[in-house]
mmCIF file with all atom_site columns, C-alpha atoms in Angstrom:
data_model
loop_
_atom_site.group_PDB
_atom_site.id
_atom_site.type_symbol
_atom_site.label_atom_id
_atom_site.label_alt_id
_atom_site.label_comp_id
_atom_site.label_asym_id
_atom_site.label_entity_id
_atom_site.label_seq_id
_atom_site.pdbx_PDB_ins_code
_atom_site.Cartn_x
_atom_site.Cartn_y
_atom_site.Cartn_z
_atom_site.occupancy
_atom_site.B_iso_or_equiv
_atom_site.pdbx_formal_charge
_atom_site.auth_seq_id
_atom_site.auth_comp_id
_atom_site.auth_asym_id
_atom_site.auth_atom_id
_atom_site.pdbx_PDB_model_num
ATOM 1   C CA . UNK U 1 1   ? 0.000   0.000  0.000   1.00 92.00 ? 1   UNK U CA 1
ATOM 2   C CA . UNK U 1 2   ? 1.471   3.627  -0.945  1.00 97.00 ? 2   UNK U CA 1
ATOM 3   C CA . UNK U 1 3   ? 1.363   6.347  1.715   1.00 97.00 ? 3   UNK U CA 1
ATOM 4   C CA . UNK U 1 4   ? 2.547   9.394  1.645   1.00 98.00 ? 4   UNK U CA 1
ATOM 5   C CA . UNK U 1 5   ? 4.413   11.009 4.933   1.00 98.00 ? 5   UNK U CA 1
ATOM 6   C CA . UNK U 1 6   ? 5.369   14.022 6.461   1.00 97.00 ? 6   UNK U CA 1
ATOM 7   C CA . UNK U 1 7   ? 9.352   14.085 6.052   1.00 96.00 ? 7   UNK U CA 1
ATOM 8   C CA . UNK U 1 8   ? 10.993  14.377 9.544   1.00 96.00 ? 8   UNK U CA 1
ATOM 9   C CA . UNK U 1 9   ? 14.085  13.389 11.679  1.00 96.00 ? 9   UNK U CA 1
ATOM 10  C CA . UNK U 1 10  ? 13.615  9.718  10.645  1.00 96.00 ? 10  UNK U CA 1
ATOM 11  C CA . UNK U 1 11  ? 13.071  9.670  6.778   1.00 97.00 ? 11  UNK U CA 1
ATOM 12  C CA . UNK U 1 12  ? 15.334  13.072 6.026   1.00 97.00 ? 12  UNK U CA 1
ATOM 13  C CA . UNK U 1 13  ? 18.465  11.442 5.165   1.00 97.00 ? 13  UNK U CA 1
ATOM 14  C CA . UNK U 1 14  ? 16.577  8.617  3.383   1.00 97.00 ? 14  UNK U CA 1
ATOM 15  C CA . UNK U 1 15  ? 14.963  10.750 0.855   1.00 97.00 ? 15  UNK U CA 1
ATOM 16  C CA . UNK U 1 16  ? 18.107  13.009 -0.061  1.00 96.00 ? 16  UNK U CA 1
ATOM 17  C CA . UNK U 1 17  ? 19.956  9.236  -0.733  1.00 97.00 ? 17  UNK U CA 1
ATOM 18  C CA . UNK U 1 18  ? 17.026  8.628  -3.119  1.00 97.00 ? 18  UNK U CA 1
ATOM 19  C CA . UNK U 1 19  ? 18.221  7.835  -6.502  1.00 96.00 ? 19  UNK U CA 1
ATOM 20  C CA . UNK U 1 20  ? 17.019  7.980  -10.015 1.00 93.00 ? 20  UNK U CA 1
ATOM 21  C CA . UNK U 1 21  ? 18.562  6.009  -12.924 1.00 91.00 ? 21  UNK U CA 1
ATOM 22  C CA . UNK U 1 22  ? 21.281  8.116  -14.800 1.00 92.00 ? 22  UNK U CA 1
ATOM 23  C CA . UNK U 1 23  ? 19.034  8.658  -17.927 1.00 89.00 ? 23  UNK U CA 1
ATOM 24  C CA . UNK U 1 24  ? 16.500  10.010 -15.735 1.00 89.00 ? 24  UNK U CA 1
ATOM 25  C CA . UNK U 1 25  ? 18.103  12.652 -14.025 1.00 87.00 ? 25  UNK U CA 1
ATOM 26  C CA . UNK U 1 26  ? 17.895  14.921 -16.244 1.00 86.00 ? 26  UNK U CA 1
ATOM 27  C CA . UNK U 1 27  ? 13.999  14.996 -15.713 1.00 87.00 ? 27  UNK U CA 1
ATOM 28  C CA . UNK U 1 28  ? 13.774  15.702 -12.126 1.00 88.00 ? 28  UNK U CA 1
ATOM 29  C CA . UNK U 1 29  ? 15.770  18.287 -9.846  1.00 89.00 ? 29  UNK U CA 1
ATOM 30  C CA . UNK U 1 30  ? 17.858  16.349 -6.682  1.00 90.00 ? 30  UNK U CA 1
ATOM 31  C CA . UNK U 1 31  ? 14.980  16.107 -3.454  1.00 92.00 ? 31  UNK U CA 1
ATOM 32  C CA . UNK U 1 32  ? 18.020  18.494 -1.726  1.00 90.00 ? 32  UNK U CA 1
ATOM 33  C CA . UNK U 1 33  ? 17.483  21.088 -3.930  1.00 90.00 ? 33  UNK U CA 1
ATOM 34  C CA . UNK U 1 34  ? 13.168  20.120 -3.902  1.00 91.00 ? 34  UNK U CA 1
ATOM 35  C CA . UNK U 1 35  ? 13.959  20.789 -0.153  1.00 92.00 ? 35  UNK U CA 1
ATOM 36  C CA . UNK U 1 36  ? 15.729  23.868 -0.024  1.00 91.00 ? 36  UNK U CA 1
ATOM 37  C CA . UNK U 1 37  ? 13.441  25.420 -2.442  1.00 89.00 ? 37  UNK U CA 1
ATOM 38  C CA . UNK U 1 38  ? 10.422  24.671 -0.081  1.00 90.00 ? 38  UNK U CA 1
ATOM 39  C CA . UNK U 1 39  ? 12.433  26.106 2.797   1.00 88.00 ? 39  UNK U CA 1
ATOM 40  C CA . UNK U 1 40  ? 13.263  29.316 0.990   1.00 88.00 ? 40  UNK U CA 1
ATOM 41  C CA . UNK U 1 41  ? 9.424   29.713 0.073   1.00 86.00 ? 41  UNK U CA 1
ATOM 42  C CA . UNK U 1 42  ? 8.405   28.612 3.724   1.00 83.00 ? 42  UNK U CA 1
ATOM 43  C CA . UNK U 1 43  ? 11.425  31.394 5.145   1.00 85.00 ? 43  UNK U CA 1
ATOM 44  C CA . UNK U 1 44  ? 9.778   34.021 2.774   1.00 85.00 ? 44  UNK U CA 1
ATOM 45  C CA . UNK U 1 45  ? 6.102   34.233 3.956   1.00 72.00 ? 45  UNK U CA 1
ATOM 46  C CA . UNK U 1 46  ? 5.591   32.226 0.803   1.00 75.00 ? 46  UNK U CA 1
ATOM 47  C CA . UNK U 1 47  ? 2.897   29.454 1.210   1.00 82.00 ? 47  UNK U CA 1
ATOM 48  C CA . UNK U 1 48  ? 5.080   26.400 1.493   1.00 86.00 ? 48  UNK U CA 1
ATOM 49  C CA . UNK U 1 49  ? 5.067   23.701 -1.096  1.00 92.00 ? 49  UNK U CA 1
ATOM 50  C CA . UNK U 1 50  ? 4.185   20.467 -0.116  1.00 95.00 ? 50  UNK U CA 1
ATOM 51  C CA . UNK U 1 51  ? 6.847   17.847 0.160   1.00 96.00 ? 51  UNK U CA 1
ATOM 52  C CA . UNK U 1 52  ? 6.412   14.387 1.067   1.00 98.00 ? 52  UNK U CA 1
ATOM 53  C CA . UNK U 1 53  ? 8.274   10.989 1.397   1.00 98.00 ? 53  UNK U CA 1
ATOM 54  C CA . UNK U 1 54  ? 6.284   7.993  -0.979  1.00 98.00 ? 54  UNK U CA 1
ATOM 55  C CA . UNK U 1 55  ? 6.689   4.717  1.425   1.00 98.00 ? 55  UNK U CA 1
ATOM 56  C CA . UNK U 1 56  ? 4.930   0.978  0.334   1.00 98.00 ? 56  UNK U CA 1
ATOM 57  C CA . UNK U 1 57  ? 4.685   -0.345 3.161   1.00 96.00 ? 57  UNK U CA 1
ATOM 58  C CA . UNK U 1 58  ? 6.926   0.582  5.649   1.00 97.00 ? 58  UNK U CA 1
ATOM 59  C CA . UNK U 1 59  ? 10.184  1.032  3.000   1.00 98.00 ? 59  UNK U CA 1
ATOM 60  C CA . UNK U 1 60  ? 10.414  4.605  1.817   1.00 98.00 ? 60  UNK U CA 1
ATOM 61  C CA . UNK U 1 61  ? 10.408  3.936  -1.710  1.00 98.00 ? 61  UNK U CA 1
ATOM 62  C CA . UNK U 1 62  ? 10.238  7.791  -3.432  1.00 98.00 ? 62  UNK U CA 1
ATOM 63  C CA . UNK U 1 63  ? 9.554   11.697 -3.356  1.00 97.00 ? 63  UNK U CA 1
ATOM 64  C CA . UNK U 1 64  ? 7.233   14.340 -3.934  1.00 97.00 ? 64  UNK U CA 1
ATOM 65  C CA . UNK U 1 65  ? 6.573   17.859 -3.894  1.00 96.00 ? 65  UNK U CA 1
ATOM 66  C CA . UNK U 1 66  ? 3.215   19.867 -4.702  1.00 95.00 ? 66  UNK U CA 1
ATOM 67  C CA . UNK U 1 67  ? 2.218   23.469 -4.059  1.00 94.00 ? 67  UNK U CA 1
ATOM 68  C CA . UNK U 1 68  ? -0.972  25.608 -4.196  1.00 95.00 ? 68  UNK U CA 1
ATOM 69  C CA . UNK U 1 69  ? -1.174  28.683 -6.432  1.00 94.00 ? 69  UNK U CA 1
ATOM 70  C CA . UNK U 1 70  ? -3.622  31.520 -6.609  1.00 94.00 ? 70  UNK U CA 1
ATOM 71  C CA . UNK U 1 71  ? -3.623  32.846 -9.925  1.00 95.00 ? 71  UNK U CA 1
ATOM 72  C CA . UNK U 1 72  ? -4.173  35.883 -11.757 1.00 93.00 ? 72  UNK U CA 1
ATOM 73  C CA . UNK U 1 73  ? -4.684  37.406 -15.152 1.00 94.00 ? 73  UNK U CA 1
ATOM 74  C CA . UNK U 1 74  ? -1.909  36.913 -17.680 1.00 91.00 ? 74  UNK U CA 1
ATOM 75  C CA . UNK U 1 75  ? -1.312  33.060 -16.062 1.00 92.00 ? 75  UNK U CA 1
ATOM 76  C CA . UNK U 1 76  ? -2.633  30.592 -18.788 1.00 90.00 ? 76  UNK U CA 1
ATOM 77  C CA . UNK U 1 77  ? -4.409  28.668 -16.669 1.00 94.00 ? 77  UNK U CA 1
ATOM 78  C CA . UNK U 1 78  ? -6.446  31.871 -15.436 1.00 94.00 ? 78  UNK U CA 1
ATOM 79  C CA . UNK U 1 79  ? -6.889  33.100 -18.975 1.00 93.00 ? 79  UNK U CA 1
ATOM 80  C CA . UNK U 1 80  ? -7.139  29.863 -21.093 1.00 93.00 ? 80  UNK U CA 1
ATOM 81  C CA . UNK U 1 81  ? -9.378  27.934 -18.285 1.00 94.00 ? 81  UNK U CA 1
ATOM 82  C CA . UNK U 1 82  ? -10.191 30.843 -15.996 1.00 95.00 ? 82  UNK U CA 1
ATOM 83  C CA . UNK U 1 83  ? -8.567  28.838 -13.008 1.00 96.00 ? 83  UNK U CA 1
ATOM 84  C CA . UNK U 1 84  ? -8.859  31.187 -10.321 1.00 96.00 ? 84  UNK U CA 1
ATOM 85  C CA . UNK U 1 85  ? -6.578  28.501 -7.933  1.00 96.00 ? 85  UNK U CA 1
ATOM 86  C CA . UNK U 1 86  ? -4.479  25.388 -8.803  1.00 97.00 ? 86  UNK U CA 1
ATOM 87  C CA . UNK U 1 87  ? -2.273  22.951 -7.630  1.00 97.00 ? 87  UNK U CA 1
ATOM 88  C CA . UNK U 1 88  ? 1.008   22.829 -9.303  1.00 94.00 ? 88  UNK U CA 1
ATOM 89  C CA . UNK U 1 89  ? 2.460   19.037 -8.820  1.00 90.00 ? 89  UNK U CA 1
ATOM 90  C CA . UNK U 1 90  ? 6.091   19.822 -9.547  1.00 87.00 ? 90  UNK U CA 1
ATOM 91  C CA . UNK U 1 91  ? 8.525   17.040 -8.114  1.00 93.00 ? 91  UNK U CA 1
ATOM 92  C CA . UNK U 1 92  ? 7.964   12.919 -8.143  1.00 94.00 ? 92  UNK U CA 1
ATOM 93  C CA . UNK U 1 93  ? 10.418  10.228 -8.542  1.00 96.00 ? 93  UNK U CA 1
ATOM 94  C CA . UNK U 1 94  ? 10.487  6.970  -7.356  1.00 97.00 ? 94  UNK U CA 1
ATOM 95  C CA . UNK U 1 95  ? 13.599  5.400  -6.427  1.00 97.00 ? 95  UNK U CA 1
ATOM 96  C CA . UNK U 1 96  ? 15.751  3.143  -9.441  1.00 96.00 ? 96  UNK U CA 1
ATOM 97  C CA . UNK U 1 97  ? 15.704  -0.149 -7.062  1.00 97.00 ? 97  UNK U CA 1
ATOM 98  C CA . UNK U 1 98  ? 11.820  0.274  -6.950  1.00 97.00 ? 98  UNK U CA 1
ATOM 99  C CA . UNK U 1 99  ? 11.211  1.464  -10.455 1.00 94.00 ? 99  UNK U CA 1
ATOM 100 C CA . UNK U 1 100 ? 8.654   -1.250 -12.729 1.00 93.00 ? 100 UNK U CA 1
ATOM 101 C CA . UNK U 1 101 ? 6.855   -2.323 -10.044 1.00 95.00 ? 101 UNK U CA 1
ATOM 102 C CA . UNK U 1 102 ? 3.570   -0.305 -10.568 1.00 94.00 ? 102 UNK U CA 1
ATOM 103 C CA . UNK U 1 103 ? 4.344   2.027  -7.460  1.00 97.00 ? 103 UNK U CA 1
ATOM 104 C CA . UNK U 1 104 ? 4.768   5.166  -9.717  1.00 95.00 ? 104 UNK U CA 1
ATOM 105 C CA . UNK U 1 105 ? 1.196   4.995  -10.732 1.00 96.00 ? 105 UNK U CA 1
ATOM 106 C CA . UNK U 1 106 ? -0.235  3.966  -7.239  1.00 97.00 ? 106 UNK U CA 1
ATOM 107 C CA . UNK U 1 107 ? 1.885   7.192  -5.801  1.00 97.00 ? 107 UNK U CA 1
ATOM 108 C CA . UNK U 1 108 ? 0.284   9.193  -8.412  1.00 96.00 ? 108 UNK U CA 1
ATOM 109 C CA . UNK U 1 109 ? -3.246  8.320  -7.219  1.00 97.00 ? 109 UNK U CA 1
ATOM 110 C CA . UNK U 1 110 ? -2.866  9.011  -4.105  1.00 97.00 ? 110 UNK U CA 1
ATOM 111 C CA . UNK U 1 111 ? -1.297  12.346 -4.783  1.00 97.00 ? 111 UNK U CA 1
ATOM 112 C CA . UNK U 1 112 ? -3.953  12.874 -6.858  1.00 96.00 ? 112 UNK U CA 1
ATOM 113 C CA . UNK U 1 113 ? -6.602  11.547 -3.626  1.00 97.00 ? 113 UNK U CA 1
ATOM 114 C CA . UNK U 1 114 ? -4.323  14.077 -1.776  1.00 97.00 ? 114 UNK U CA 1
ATOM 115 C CA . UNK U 1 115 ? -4.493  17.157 -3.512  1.00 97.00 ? 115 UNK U CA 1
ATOM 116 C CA . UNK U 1 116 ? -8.520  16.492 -4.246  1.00 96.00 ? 116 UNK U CA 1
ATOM 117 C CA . UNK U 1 117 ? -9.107  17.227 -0.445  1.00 97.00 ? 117 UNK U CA 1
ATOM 118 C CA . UNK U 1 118 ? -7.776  20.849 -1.240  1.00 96.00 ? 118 UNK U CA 1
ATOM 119 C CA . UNK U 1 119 ? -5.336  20.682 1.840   1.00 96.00 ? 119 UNK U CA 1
ATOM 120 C CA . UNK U 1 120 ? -4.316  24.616 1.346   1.00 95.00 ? 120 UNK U CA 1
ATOM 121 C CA . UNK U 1 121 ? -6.849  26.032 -0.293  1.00 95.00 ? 121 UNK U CA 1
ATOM 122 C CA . UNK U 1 122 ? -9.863  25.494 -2.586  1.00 97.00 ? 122 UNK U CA 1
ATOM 123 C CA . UNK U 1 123 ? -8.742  24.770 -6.340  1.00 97.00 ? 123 UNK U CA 1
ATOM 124 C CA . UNK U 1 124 ? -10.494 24.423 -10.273 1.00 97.00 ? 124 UNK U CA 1
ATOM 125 C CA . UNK U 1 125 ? -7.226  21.942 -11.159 1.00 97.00 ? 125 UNK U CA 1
ATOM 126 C CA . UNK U 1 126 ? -3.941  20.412 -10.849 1.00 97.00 ? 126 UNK U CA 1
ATOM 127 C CA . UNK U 1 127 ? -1.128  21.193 -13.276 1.00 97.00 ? 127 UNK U CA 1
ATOM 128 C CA . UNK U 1 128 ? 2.160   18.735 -14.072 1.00 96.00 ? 128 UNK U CA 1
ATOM 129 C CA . UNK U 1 129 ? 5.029   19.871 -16.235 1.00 94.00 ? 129 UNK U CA 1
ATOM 130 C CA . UNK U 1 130 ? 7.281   17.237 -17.748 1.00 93.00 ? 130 UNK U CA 1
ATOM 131 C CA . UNK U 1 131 ? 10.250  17.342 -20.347 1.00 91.00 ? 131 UNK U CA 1
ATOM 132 C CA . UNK U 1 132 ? 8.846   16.616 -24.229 1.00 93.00 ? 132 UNK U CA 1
ATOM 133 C CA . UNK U 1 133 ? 11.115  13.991 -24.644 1.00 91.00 ? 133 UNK U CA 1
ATOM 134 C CA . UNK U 1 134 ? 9.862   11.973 -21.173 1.00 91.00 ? 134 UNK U CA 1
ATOM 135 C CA . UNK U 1 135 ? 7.194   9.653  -22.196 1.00 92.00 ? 135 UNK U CA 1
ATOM 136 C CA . UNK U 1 136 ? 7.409   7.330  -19.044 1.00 90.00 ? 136 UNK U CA 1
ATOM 137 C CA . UNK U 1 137 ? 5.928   10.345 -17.533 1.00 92.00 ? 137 UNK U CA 1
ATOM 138 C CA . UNK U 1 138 ? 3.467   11.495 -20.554 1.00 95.00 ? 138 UNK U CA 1
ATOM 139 C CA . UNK U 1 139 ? 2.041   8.408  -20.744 1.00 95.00 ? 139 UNK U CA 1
ATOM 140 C CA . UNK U 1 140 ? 1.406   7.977  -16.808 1.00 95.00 ? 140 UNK U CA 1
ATOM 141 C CA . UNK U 1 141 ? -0.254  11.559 -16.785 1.00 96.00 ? 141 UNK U CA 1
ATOM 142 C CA . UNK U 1 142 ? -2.412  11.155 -19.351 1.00 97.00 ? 142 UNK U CA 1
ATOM 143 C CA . UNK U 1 143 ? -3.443  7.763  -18.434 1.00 97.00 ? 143 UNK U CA 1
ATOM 144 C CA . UNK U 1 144 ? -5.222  9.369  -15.289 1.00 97.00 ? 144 UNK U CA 1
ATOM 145 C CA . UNK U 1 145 ? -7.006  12.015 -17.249 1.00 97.00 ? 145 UNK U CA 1
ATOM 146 C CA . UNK U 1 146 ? -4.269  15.178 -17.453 1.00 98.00 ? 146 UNK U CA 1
ATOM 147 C CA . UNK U 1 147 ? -4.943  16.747 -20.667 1.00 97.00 ? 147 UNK U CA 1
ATOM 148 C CA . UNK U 1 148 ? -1.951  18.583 -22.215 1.00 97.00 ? 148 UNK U CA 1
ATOM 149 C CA . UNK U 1 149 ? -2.164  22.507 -22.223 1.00 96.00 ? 149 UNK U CA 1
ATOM 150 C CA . UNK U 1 150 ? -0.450  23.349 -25.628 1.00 94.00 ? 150 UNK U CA 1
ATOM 151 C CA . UNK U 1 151 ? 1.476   25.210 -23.512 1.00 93.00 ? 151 UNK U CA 1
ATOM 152 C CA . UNK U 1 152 ? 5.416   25.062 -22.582 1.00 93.00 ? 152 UNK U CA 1
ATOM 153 C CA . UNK U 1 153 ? 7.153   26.682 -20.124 1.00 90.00 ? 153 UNK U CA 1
ATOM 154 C CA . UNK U 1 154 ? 10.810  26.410 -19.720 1.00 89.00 ? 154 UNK U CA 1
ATOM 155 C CA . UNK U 1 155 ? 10.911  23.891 -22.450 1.00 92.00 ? 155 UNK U CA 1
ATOM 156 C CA . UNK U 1 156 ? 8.012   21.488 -19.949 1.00 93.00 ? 156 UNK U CA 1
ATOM 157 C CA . UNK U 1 157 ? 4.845   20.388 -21.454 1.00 95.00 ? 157 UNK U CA 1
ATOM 158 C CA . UNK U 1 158 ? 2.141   21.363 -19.144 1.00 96.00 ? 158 UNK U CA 1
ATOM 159 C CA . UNK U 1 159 ? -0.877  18.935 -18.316 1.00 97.00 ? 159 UNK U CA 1
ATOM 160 C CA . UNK U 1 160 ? -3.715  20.004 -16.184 1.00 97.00 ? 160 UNK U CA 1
ATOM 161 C CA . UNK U 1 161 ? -6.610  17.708 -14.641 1.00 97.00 ? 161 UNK U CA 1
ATOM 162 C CA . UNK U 1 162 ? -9.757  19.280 -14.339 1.00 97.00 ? 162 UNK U CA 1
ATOM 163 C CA . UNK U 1 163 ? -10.770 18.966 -9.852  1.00 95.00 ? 163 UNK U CA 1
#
């Protein structure tokens, strides 16, 4: 069963010696610099992104990092969709040694189950941005119903799922 935890004194060091396969890196920033990044926001009155550790079980088996966004005019999202709110889903890997073992998708559910409670703040969708050339990831976000934006930013494809 996937679960998704707080990260704390007892799972820190784990998640930072998370790995991805070599031909993956490319795709996903290290969960040290995930981690800083939602320290800076949380250090700057910013609302803090979300990050969590992805066990099965009790084995910590991957990363993740979300964060809620209020929008305004001039965002795509806001003109294109008129999303007022959204949840940008911005970090996920799953370790190499647990990779092909259907945990990816399951961790994507419950993210998904996760972000549909609205835990910060009430939202019309939840965005994903992934490299053009990563169809692992294409694939597994279109498979649960994100619909690709037309729309690129910093060279990502952006996907959005409709809450």
């Amino acid at each position: 069963m996937i679960e998704l935890r707080k990260i704390d004194h007892d799972n820190f060091e784990g998640v930072l010696a998370l790995k991805l396969p070599k031909e993956q890196q490319k795709f996903v920033a290290p969960n040290i610099y995930s981690l800083a990044e939602a320290y800076k926001d949380l250090t700057n009155n910013e609302k803090p992104p979300m990050p969590f550790a992805i066990y099965h079980g009790e084995e910590l088996i991957g990363f993740t990092m979300m964060e809620f966004c209020e929008l305004e005019e001039g965002d795509h999202f806001f003109d294109d969709f008129g999303d007022k709110n959204i949840y940008n889903f911005f970090r996920f890997m799953i370790d190499e040694s647990h990779q092909g073992k259907g945990y990816g998708r399951q961790a994507m559910v419950k993210i998904m189950e996760f972000l549909k409670t609205q835990p910060q703040g009430k939202a019309d969708s939840i965005s994903v941005c992934y490299e053009p050339t990563n169809e692992v990831s294409r694939k597994l976000y279109t498979s649960l119903g994100f619909v690709e934006t037309g729309h690129i930013d910093d060279g990502e494809v952006i996907a959005r799922f409709v809450l």
